[in-house]
GROMACS .gro file of C-alpha atoms in nm:
model
  167
    1GLN     CA    1  11.303   7.221   8.119
    2GLN     CA    2  11.367   7.301   8.487
    3ALA     CA    3  11.055   7.525   8.500
    4GLN     CA    4  10.841   7.249   8.354
    5THR     CA    5  10.971   6.992   8.602
    6VAL     CA    6  10.920   7.215   8.907
    7GLY     CA    7  10.576   7.334   8.793
    8GLN     CA    8  10.460   6.985   8.705
    9ALA     CA    9  10.591   6.843   9.034
   10GLU     CA   10  10.397   7.104   9.232
   11LEU     CA   11  10.080   7.030   9.037
   12ASN     CA   12  10.126   6.657   9.075
   13ALA     CA   13  10.161   6.700   9.451
   14LEU     CA   14   9.824   6.876   9.446
   15GLY     CA   15   9.671   6.607   9.228
   16ALA     CA   16   9.623   6.857   8.945
   17THR     CA   17   9.719   6.850   8.582
   18MET     CA   18   9.848   7.130   8.367
   19PRO     CA   19   9.648   7.208   8.051
   20PHE     CA   20   9.946   7.389   7.897
   21SER     CA   21  10.320   7.355   7.874
   22LEU     CA   22  10.563   7.548   8.091
   23THR     CA   23  10.841   7.508   7.838
   24THR     CA   24  10.845   7.885   7.780
   25PRO     CA   25  10.971   8.038   8.106
   26ASP     CA   26  10.939   8.387   7.957
   27MET     CA   27  10.559   8.354   7.963
   28VAL     CA   28  10.327   8.378   8.263
   29HIS     CA   29   9.996   8.193   8.281
   30ILE     CA   30   9.713   8.334   8.491
   31GLY     CA   31   9.405   8.124   8.429
   32SER     CA   32   9.349   8.132   8.053
   33VAL     CA   33   9.557   8.450   8.012
   34VAL     CA   34   9.916   8.421   7.890
   35ILE     CA   35  10.142   8.727   7.910
   36SER     CA   36  10.514   8.784   7.888
   37ALA     CA   37  10.713   8.761   8.209
   38ALA     CA   38  10.842   9.116   8.150
   39LEU     CA   39  10.489   9.254   8.118
   40TYR     CA   40  10.382   9.059   8.426
   41GLN     CA   41  10.668   9.209   8.628
   42THR     CA   42  10.586   9.558   8.502
   43PHE     CA   43  10.223   9.504   8.600
   44LEU     CA   44  10.321   9.389   8.951
   45VAL     CA   45  10.537   9.697   9.013
   46GLU     CA   46  10.296   9.949   8.861
   47ALA     CA   47   9.982   9.803   9.018
   48GLN     CA   48  10.143   9.793   9.364
   49THR     CA   49  10.254  10.155   9.328
   50LYS     CA   50   9.907  10.271   9.225
   51LEU     CA   51   9.734  10.067   9.497
   52ASP     CA   52   9.969  10.214   9.758
   53LEU     CA   53   9.890  10.564   9.634
   54LEU     CA   54   9.514  10.495   9.645
   55GLU     CA   55   9.539  10.354   9.997
   56HIS     CA   56   9.739  10.655  10.118
   57ALA     CA   57   9.498  10.900   9.954
   58LEU     CA   58   9.199  10.729  10.118
   59LYS     CA   59   9.365  10.753  10.459
   60THR     CA   60   9.415  11.124  10.397
   61ILE     CA   61   9.049  11.165  10.305
   62GLU     CA   62   8.939  10.968  10.613
   63SER     CA   63   9.145  11.188  10.844
   64SER     CA   64   9.005  11.510  10.700
   65PRO     CA   65   8.633  11.581  10.752
   66SER     CA   66   8.622  11.788  10.435
   67GLY     CA   67   8.847  11.553  10.240
   68SER     CA   68   8.825  11.575   9.867
   69ILE     CA   69   8.944  11.372   9.572
   70GLN     CA   70   9.281  11.496   9.446
   71GLU     CA   71   9.425  11.459   9.096
   72PRO     CA   72   9.694  11.201   9.193
   73MET     CA   73   9.420  10.968   9.318
   74LEU     CA   74   9.232  11.000   8.989
   75ARG     CA   75   9.550  10.935   8.790
   76ALA     CA   76   9.630  10.629   9.003
   77ALA     CA   77   9.284  10.480   8.945
   78HIS     CA   78   9.305  10.559   8.573
   79THR     CA   79   9.650  10.402   8.537
   80LEU     CA   80   9.545  10.097   8.736
   81THR     CA   81   9.246  10.054   8.505
   82GLY     CA   82   9.474  10.069   8.202
   83ILE     CA   83   9.741   9.830   8.324
   84CYS     CA   84   9.478   9.577   8.433
   85GLY     CA   85   9.338   9.592   8.081
   86THR     CA   86   9.683   9.551   7.931
   87VAL     CA   87   9.736   9.222   8.116
   88GLN     CA   88   9.375   9.115   8.049
   89MET     CA   89   9.269   9.099   8.415
   90VAL     CA   90   8.912   9.192   8.326
   91SER     CA   91   8.754   9.169   8.674
   92MET     CA   92   9.022   9.389   8.826
   93GLN     CA   93   9.001   9.630   8.533
   94THR     CA   94   8.622   9.655   8.572
   95LEU     CA   95   8.650   9.733   8.943
   96ALA     CA   96   8.931   9.984   8.888
   97ALA     CA   97   8.725  10.155   8.615
   98ALA     CA   98   8.422  10.176   8.847
   99LEU     CA   99   8.644  10.326   9.117
  100GLU     CA  100   8.786  10.574   8.867
  101GLY     CA  101   8.434  10.675   8.762
  102ALA     CA  102   8.320  10.724   9.121
  103LEU     CA  103   8.630  10.930   9.200
  104SER     CA  104   8.578  11.142   8.889
  105ARG     CA  105   8.218  11.218   8.983
  106LEU     CA  106   8.321  11.307   9.338
  107ALA     CA  107   8.612  11.523   9.221
  108ALA     CA  108   8.383  11.726   8.996
  109HIS     CA  109   8.192  11.863   9.297
  110PRO     CA  110   8.318  12.054   9.601
  111PHE     CA  111   8.097  11.879   9.859
  112PRO     CA  112   8.247  11.670  10.140
  113ILE     CA  113   8.252  11.295  10.094
  114THR     CA  114   8.006  11.112  10.317
  115PRO     CA  115   8.123  10.841  10.558
  116HIS     CA  116   7.923  10.583  10.360
  117THR     CA  117   8.097  10.684  10.037
  118ARG     CA  118   8.438  10.672  10.207
  119THR     CA  119   8.356  10.318  10.320
  120GLN     CA  120   8.263  10.214   9.966
  121LEU     CA  121   8.583  10.364   9.826
  122THR     CA  122   8.788  10.186  10.094
  123GLU     CA  123   8.616   9.855  10.019
  124ALA     CA  124   8.695   9.899   9.650
  125VAL     CA  125   9.064   9.960   9.716
  126GLN     CA  126   9.077   9.664   9.956
  127ALA     CA  127   8.912   9.440   9.694
  128LEU     CA  128   9.162   9.560   9.433
  129GLN     CA  129   9.446   9.477   9.673
  130LEU     CA  130   9.306   9.126   9.722
  131MET     CA  131   9.276   9.080   9.346
  132TYR     CA  132   9.634   9.197   9.307
  133ALA     CA  133   9.751   8.952   9.574
  134GLY     CA  134   9.579   8.673   9.385
  135ILE     CA  135   9.742   8.774   9.059
  136ARG     CA  136  10.080   8.769   9.235
  137GLU     CA  137  10.000   8.404   9.308
  138ARG     CA  138   9.891   8.368   8.944
  139ALA     CA  139   9.524   8.322   9.028
  140THR     CA  140   9.251   8.477   8.817
  141PRO     CA  141   9.068   8.749   9.013
  142GLY     CA  142   8.707   8.680   9.103
  143ASP     CA  143   8.410   8.890   9.006
  144ALA     CA  144   8.338   9.205   9.209
  145GLN     CA  145   8.009   9.298   9.040
  146PRO     CA  146   7.822   9.398   9.361
  147LEU     CA  147   8.101   9.640   9.448
  148VAL     CA  148   8.117   9.767   9.089
  149SER     CA  149   7.741   9.832   9.102
  150ALA     CA  150   7.775  10.017   9.434
  151LEU     CA  151   8.053  10.235   9.293
  152THR     CA  152   7.848  10.327   8.988
  153GLN     CA  153   7.578  10.458   9.222
  154ILE     CA  154   7.817  10.694   9.402
  155ALA     CA  155   7.736  11.054   9.329
  156PRO     CA  156   7.826  11.370   9.516
  157GLN     CA  157   7.576  11.474   9.781
  158SER     CA  158   7.472  11.837   9.798
  159SER     CA  159   7.506  12.007  10.136
  160ALA     CA  160   7.128  12.037  10.158
  161LYS     CA  161   7.087  11.661  10.118
  162GLN     CA  162   7.356  11.591  10.375
  163GLN     CA  163   7.189  11.814  10.634
  164GLN     CA  164   6.847  11.649  10.605
  165PRO     CA  165   6.771  11.410  10.892
  166ALA     CA  166   6.724  11.044  10.803
  167VAL     CA  167   6.361  10.935  10.787
   0.00000   0.00000   0.00000
């Protein structure tokens, strides 16, 4: 009852209405998605851990000219993809899956990662962090299709291609 009163009062102050009841405090509503509070809390902890790992790994790659994708980074992206799917955050899951795919393709080849590719990877992790921040506020993440498309285009560059001057 307390949760309903507080939630409704906040919505009323904003001039909004609630299309659902808050009488079940053990459930969390994010847009049209309803998940258990326990699952939501697990998601928050796990997603933050994986995002922190991805951010740290990217900083390591940026500081090393011959930086390469390491297994913990791949596992973090894979786990993030899975937990986003579990809580039905489809946009975040799609972006995390595109990041995982790009990282997998890069990890399969020994060539250095180009500055442009590092920038795209960094933008993906930053977008995932913003989506996560929104979910913490119980907002549905927006679409990141342009970034997803860019990530699907990432492929390792051979050393011969990297050495060719731009035309």
